[in-house]
Short mmCIF file of C-alpha atoms in Angstrom, two decimals:
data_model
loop_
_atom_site.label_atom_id
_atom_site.label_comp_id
_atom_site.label_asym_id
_atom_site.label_seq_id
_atom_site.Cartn_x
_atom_site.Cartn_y
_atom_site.Cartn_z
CA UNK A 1 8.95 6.91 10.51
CA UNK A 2 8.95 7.79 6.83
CA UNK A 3 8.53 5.16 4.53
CA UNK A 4 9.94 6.99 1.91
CA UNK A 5 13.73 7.90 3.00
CA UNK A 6 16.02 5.13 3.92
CA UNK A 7 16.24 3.59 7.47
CA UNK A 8 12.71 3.34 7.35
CA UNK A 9 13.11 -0.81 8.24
CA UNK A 10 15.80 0.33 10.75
CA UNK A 11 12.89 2.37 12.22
CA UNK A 12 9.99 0.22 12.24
CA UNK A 13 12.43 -2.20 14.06
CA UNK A 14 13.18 0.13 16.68
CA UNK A 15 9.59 1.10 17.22
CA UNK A 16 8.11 -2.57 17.58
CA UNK A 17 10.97 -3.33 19.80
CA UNK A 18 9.93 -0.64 21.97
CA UNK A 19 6.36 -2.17 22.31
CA UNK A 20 4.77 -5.13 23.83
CA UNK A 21 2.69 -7.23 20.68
CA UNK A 22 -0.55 -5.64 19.68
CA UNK A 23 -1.89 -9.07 18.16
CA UNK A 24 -2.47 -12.12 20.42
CA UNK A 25 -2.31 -14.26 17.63
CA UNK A 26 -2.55 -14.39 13.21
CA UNK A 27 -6.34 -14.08 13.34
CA UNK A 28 -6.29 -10.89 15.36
CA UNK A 29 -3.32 -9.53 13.19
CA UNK A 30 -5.84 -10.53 9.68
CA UNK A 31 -8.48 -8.88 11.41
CA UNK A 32 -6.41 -5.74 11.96
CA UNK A 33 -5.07 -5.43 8.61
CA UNK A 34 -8.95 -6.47 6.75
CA UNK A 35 -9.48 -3.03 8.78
CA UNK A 36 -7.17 -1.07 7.11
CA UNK A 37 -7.89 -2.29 3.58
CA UNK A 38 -4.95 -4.37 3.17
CA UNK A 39 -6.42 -7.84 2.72
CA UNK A 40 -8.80 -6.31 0.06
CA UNK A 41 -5.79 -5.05 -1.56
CA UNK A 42 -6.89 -1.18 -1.02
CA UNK A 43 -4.62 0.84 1.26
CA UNK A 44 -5.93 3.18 3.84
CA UNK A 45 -4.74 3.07 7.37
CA UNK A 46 -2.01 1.44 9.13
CA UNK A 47 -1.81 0.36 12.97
CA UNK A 48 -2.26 2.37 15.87
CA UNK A 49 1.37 1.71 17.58
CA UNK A 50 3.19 2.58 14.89
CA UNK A 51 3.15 6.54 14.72
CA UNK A 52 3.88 8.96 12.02
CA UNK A 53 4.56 12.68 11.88
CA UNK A 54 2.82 13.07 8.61
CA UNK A 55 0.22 12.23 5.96
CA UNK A 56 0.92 8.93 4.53
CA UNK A 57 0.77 8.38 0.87
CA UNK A 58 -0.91 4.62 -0.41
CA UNK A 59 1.87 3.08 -1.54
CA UNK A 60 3.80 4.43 2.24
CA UNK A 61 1.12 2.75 3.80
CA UNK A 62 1.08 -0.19 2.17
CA UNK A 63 4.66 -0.54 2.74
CA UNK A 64 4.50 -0.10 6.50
CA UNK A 65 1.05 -3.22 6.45
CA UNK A 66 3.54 -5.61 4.43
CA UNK A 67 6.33 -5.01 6.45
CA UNK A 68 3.94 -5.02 9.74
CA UNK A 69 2.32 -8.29 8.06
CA UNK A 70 5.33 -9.72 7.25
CA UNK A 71 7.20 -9.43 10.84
CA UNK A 72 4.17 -10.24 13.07
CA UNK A 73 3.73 -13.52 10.90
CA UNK A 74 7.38 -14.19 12.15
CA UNK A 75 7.25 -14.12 15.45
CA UNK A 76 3.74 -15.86 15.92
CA UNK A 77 6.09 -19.02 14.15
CA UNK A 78 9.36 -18.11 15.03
CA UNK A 79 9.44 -16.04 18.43
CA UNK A 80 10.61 -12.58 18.98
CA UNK A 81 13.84 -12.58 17.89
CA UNK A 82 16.90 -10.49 17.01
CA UNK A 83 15.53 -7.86 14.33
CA UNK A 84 17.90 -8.45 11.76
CA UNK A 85 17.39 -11.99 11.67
CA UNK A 86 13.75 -11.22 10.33
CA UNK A 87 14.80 -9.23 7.77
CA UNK A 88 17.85 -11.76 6.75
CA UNK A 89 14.83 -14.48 6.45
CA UNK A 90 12.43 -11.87 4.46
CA UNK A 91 14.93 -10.94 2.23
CA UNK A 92 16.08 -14.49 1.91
CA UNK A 93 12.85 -15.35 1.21
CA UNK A 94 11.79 -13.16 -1.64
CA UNK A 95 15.11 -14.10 -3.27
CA UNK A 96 13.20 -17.57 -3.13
CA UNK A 97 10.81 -16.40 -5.09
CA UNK A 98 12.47 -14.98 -7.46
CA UNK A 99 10.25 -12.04 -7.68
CA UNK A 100 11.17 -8.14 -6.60
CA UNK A 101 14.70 -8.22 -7.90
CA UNK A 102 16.84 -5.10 -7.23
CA UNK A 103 18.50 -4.07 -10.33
CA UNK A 104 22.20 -3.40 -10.35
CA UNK A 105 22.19 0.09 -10.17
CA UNK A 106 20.43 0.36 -6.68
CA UNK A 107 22.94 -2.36 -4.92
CA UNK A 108 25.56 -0.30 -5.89
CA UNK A 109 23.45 2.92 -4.66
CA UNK A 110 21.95 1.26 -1.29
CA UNK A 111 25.81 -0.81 -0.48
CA UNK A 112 25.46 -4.53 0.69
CA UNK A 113 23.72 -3.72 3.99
CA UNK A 114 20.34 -6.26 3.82
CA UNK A 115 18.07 -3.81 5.16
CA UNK A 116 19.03 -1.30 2.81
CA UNK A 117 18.13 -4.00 0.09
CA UNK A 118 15.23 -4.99 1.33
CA UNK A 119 13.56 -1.24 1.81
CA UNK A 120 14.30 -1.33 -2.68
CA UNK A 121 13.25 -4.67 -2.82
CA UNK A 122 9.67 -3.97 -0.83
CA UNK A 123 9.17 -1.21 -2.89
CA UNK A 124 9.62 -2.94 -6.40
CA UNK A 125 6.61 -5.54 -4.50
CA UNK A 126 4.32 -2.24 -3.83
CA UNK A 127 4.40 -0.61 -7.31
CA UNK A 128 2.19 -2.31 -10.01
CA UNK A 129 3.96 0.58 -12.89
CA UNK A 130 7.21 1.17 -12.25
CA UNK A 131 7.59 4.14 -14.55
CA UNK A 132 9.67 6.66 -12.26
CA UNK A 133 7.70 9.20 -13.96
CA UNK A 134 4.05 8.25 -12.77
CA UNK A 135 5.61 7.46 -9.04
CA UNK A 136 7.15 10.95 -8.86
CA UNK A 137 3.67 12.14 -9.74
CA UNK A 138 1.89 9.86 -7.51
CA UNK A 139 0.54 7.49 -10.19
CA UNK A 140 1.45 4.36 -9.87
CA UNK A 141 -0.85 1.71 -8.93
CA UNK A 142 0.00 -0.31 -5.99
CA UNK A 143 -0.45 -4.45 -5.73
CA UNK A 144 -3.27 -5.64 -4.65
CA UNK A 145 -2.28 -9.14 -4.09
CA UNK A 146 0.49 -8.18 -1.32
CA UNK A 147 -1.37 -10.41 1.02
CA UNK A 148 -0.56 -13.26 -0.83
CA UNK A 149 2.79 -12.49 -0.33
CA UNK A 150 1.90 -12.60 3.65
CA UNK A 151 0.66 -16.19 3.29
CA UNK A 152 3.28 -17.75 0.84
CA UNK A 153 5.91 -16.19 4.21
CA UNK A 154 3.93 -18.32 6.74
CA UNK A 155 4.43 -21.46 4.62
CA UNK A 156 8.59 -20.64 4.08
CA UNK A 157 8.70 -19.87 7.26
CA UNK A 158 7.26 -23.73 8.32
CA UNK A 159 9.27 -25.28 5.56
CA UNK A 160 6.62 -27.31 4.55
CA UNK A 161 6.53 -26.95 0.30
CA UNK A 162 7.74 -25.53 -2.71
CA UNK A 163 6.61 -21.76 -1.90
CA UNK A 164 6.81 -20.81 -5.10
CA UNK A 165 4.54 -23.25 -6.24
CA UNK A 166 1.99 -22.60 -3.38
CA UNK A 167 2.23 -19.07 -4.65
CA UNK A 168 1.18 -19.91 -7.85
CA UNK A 169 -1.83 -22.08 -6.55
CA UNK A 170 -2.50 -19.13 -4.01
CA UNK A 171 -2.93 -16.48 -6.92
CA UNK A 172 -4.44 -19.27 -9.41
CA UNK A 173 -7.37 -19.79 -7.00
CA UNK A 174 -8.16 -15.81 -5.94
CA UNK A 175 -8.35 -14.96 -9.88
CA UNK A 176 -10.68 -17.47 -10.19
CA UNK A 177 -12.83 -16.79 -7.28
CA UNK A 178 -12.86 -13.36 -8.39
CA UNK A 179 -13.44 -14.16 -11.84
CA UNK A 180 -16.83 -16.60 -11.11
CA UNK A 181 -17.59 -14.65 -8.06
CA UNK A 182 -18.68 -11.80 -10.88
CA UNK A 183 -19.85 -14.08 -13.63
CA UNK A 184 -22.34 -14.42 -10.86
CA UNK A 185 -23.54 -11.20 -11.08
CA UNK A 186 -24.68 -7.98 -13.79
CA UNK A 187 -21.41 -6.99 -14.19
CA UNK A 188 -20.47 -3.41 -13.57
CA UNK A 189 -17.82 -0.82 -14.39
CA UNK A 190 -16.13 -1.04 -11.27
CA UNK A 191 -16.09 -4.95 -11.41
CA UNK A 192 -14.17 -4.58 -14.43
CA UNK A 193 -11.55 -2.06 -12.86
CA UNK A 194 -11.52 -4.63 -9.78
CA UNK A 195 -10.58 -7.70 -12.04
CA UNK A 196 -7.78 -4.83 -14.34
CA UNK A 197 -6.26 -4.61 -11.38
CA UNK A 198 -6.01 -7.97 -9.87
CA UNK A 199 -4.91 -9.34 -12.53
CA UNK A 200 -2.38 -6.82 -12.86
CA UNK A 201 -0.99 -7.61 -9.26
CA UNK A 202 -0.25 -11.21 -10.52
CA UNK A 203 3.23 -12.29 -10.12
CA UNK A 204 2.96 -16.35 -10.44
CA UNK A 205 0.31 -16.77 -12.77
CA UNK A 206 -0.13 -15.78 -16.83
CA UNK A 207 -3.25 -14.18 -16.65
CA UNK A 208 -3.53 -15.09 -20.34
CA UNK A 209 -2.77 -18.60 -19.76
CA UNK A 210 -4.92 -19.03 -16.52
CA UNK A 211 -7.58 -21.38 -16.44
CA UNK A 212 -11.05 -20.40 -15.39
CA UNK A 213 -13.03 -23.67 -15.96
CA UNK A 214 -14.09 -24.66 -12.42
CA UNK A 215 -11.58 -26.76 -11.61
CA UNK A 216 -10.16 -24.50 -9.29
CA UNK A 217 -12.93 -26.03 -6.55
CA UNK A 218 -11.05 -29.16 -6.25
CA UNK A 219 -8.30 -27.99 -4.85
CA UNK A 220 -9.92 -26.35 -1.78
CA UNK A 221 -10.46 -29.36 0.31
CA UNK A 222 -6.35 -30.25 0.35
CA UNK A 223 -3.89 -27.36 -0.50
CA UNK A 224 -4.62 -24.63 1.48
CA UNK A 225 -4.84 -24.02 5.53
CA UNK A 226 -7.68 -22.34 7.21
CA UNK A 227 -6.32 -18.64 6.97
CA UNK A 228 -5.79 -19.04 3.15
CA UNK A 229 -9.30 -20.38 2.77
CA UNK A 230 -10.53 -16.83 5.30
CA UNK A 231 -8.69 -14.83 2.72
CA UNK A 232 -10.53 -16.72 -0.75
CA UNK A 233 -13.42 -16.07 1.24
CA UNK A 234 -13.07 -12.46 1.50
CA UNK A 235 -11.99 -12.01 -1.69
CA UNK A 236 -15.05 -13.63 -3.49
CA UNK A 237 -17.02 -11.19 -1.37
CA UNK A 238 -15.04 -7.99 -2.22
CA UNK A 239 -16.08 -8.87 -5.89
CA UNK A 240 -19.48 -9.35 -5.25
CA UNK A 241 -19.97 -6.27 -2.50
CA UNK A 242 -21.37 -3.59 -5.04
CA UNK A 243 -25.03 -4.74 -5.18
CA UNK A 244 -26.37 -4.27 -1.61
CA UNK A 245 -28.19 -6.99 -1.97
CA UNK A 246 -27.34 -10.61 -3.05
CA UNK A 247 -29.70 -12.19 -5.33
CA UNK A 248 -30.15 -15.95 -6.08
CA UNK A 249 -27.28 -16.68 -8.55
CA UNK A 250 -25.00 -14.36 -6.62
CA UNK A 251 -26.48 -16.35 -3.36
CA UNK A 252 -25.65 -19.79 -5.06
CA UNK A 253 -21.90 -18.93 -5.76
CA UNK A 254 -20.89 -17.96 -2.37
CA UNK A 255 -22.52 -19.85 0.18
CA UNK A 256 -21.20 -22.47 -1.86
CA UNK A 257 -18.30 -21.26 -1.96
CA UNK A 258 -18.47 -21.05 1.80
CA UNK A 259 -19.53 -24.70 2.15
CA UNK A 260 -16.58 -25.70 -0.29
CA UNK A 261 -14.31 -23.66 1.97
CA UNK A 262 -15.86 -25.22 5.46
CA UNK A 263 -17.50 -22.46 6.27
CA UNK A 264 -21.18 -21.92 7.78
CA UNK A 265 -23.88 -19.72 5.97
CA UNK A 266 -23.41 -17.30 9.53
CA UNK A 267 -20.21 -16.80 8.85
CA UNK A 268 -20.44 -16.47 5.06
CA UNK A 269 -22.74 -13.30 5.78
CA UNK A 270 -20.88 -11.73 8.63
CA UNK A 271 -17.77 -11.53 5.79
CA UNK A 272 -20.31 -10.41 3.22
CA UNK A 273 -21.59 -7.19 5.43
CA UNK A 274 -18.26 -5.98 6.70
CA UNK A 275 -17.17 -5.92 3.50
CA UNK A 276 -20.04 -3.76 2.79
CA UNK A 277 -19.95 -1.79 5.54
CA UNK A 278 -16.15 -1.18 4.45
CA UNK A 279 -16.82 -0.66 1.09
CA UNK A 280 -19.38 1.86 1.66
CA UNK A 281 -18.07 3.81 4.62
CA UNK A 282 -14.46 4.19 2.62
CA UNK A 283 -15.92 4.74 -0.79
CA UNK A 284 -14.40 8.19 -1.68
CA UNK A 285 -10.57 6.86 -0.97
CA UNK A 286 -11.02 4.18 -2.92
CA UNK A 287 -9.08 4.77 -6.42
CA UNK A 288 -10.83 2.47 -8.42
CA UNK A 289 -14.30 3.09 -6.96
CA UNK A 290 -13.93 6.55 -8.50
CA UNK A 291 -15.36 8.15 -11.47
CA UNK A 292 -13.29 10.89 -12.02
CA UNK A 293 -11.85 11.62 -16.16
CA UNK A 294 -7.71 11.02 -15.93
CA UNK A 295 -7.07 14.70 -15.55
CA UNK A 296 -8.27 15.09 -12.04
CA UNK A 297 -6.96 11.90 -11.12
CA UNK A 298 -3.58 13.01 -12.19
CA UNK A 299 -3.84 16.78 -10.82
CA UNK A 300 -4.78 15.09 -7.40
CA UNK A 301 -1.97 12.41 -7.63
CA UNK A 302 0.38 15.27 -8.40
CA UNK A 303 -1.10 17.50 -5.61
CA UNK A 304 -0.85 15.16 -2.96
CA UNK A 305 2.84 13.86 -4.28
CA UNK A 306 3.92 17.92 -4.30
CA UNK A 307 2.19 18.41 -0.64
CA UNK A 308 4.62 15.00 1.12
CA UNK A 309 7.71 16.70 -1.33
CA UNK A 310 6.85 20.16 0.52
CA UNK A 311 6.65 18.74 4.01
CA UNK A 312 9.10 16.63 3.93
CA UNK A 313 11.59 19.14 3.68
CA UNK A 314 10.34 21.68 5.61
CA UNK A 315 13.45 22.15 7.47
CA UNK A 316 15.43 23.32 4.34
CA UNK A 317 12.51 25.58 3.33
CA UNK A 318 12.36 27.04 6.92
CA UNK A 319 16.11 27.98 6.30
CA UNK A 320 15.86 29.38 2.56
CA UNK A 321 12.49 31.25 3.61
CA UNK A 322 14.75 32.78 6.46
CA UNK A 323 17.32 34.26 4.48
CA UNK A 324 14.20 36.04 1.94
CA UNK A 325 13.11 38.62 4.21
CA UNK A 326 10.81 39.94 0.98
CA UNK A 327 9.29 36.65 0.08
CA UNK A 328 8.55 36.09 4.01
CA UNK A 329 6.76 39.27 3.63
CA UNK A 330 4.63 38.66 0.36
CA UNK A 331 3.54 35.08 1.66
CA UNK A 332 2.00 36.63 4.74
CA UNK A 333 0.32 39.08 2.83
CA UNK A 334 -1.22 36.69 0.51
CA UNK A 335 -2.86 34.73 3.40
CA UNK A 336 -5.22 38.15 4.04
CA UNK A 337 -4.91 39.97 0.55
CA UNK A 338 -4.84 38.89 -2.93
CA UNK A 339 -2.00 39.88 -4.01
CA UNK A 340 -0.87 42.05 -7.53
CA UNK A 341 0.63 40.56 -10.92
CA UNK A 342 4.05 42.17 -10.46
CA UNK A 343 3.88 40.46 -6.62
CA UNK A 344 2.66 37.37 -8.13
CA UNK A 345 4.92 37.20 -10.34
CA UNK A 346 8.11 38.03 -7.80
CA UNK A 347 6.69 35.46 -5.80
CA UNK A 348 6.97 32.68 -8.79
CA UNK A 349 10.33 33.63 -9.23
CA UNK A 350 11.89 33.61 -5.55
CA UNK A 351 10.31 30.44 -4.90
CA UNK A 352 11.67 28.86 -7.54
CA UNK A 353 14.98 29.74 -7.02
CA UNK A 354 14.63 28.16 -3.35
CA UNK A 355 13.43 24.91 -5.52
CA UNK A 356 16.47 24.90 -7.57
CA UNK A 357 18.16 24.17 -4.18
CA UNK A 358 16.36 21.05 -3.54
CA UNK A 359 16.72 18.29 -5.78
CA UNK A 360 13.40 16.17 -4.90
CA UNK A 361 11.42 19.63 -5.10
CA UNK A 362 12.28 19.84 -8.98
CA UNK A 363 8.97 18.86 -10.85
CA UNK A 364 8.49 22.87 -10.27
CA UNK A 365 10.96 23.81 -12.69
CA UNK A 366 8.96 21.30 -15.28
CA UNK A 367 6.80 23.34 -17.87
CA UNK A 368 3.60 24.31 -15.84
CA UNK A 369 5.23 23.55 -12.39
CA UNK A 370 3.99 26.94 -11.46
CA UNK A 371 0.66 25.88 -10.91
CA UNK A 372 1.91 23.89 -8.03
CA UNK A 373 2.85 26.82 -5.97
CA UNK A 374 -0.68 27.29 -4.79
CA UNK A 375 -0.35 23.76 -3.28
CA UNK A 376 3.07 25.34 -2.00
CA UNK A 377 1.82 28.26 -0.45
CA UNK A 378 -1.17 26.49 1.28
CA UNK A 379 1.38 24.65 3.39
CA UNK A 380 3.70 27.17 4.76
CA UNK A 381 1.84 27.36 7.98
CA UNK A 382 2.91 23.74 8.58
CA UNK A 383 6.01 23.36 7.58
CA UNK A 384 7.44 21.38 11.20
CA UNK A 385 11.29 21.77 11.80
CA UNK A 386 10.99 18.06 12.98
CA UNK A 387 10.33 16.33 9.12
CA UNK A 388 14.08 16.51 8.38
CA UNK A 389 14.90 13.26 9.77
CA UNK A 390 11.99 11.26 10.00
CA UNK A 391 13.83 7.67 10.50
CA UNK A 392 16.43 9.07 13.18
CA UNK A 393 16.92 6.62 16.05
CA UNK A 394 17.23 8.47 19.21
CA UNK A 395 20.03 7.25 21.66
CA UNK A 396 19.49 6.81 25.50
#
């Protein structure tokens, strides 16, 4: 499955009608997904039955957990039903909310089919920039809100409210969790790059127009349901995780917190060290935990971007490389031998010819796209003739 191509929905369908349910119930589906990052709005894994035949990009990944999210939430109210009633009611349902509209342009390039839709509309939820420019280079931020989006379904879904006015509330509270849950603290750099970001994942709430006078606490006791209240819990202690150690003002704010949400001092700490233990075991892969200056960061976006571009069409590559008998020959020999300018150089020029053939592969005819081939060359050994058609349903 390839999150990036079309049919990807198509796929996913295929795959979790092919398996029995991994989740017994909601709480073991949270559980799976606080795992993988996706409740703390970071993006790192995805679940074991679903299988991929390459490296998944953050925003892929998060697709694949919202989609995952959003159809296990379904059946656990609704049953396991016909697939493309699910996506019918998800796609019905962010037209609810008005949010994730798909411009004009991309109905007429997608057609009318709903899936098709809904694989532009999920991705206009994913992408915090959506500058095609920083996407093609791998750096656009992704939401980190989506679970909200998980929660706001379950109510829709039970036809109880107003979901877009639950969504509001939903987003109104977190920001302000988050926001005293680090006035409760010595604020540090990354706490500040936490709240940037959160507050850039907002889609009910005017961050400029939010209140953050306390008030917030009295709507605890009757608005929300207990896996809302899990996930304000989790979120005040993703703010406050940095410190190691919790001292009496940082104490004071969440176990009363806890209290105001129903919850037990036990269970208050058994949230505050797995988020720890998360925190600190998945520190490197976490953008925003990062120090490095805005070149590296968009060198290794770019990198990793070029490397999925490269793999991904492997097949056509295998083909072009086949009819170069002389570039076949020069790639080996860089592998053992450095090789000379004039080879270099010969090199450069062959493979980019081969790129003008393949339209997604054209960031290398950009000014400086020759420092990608490195990147390029690195992966030859693994170009798979399988990545051509990573969403193709195979018939019985």
């Amino acid at each position: 499955m390839n999150p990036s191509a079309s049919g990807w929905i198509n796929k996913f369908g295929h795959l979790v009608d092919q398996e029995s349910s991994p989740y017994e119930n909601f709480e073991s589906l949270y559980q799976d997904l606080k795992e993988h990052g996706f409740i703390y709005g970071v993006h790192l894994g995805i679940p074991s039955f679903l299988e991929v035949e390459h490296i998944l990009s953050e925003d892929e990944i998060a697709k694949i957990n919202l989609l995952t999210a959003l159809y296990f939430t379904y059946t656990f109210e609704k049953g396991k039903t016909d697939f493309t009633l699910f996506v019918d009611t998800v796609f019905a349902y962010y037209q609810s909310l008005e949010v994730g509209r798909i411009s004009f342009l991309n109905k007429i390039l997608t057609g009318t089919k709903t899936e098709a839709q809904l694989e532009k509309l999920i991705d206009s939820r994913i992408y915090l920039s959506g500058n095609t420019f920083n996407r093609a280079f791998g750096n656009s931020l992704t939401n980190s809100l989506l679970y909200v989006d998980v929660l706001i379904f379950m109510i829709y879904l039970q036809g109880k409210m107003n979901v877009k006015q639950h969504g509001q509330l939903l987003e109104y509270v977190t920001i302000n969790i988050a926001y005293h849950a680090l006035n409760s603290k010595e604020e540090h750099e990354t706490d500040a790059k936490l709240i940037q970001l959160l507050g850039s994942s907002l889609s009910f709430v005017d961050l400029d127009k939010a209140k953050f006078d306390g008030s917030y606490l009295d709507l605890l006791d009757q608005n929300f349901n207990a896996f809302e209240k899990d996930y304000f819990l989790d979120m005040a202690c993703l703010t406050i995780w940095e410190d190691k150690s919790i001292d009496y003002t940082e104490s004071d704010y969440i176990f009363g917190l806890g209290k105001n949400l129903g919850k037990t001092e036990k269970e208050v700490r058994i949230e505050l060290d797995f988020v720890m233990d998360f925190f600190e075991k998945n520190r490197e892969k976490i953008a925003y935990l990062n120090d490095k200056n805005l070149a590296v960061q968009f060198y290794e976006g770019m990198s990793k971007n070029v490397s999925k571009l490269i793999l991904r069409n492997s097949k056509r590559l295998k083909k072009e490389l086949a009819e170069s008998r002389e570039l076949v020959a020069l790639l080996s020999k860089s592998t053992v031998k450095d090789l000379s300018a004039e080879e270099k150089k010969k090199v450069q020029n062959q493979l980019l010819d081969i790129f003008k053939s393949i339209p997604s592969l054209a960031i290398f005819m950009l000014p400086g796209g020759a420092v990608l081939l490195p990147i390029f060359i690195k992966l030859i050994p693994k170009l798979l003739p399988s990545a051509f058609d990573d969403n193709r349903i195979e018939e019985n």
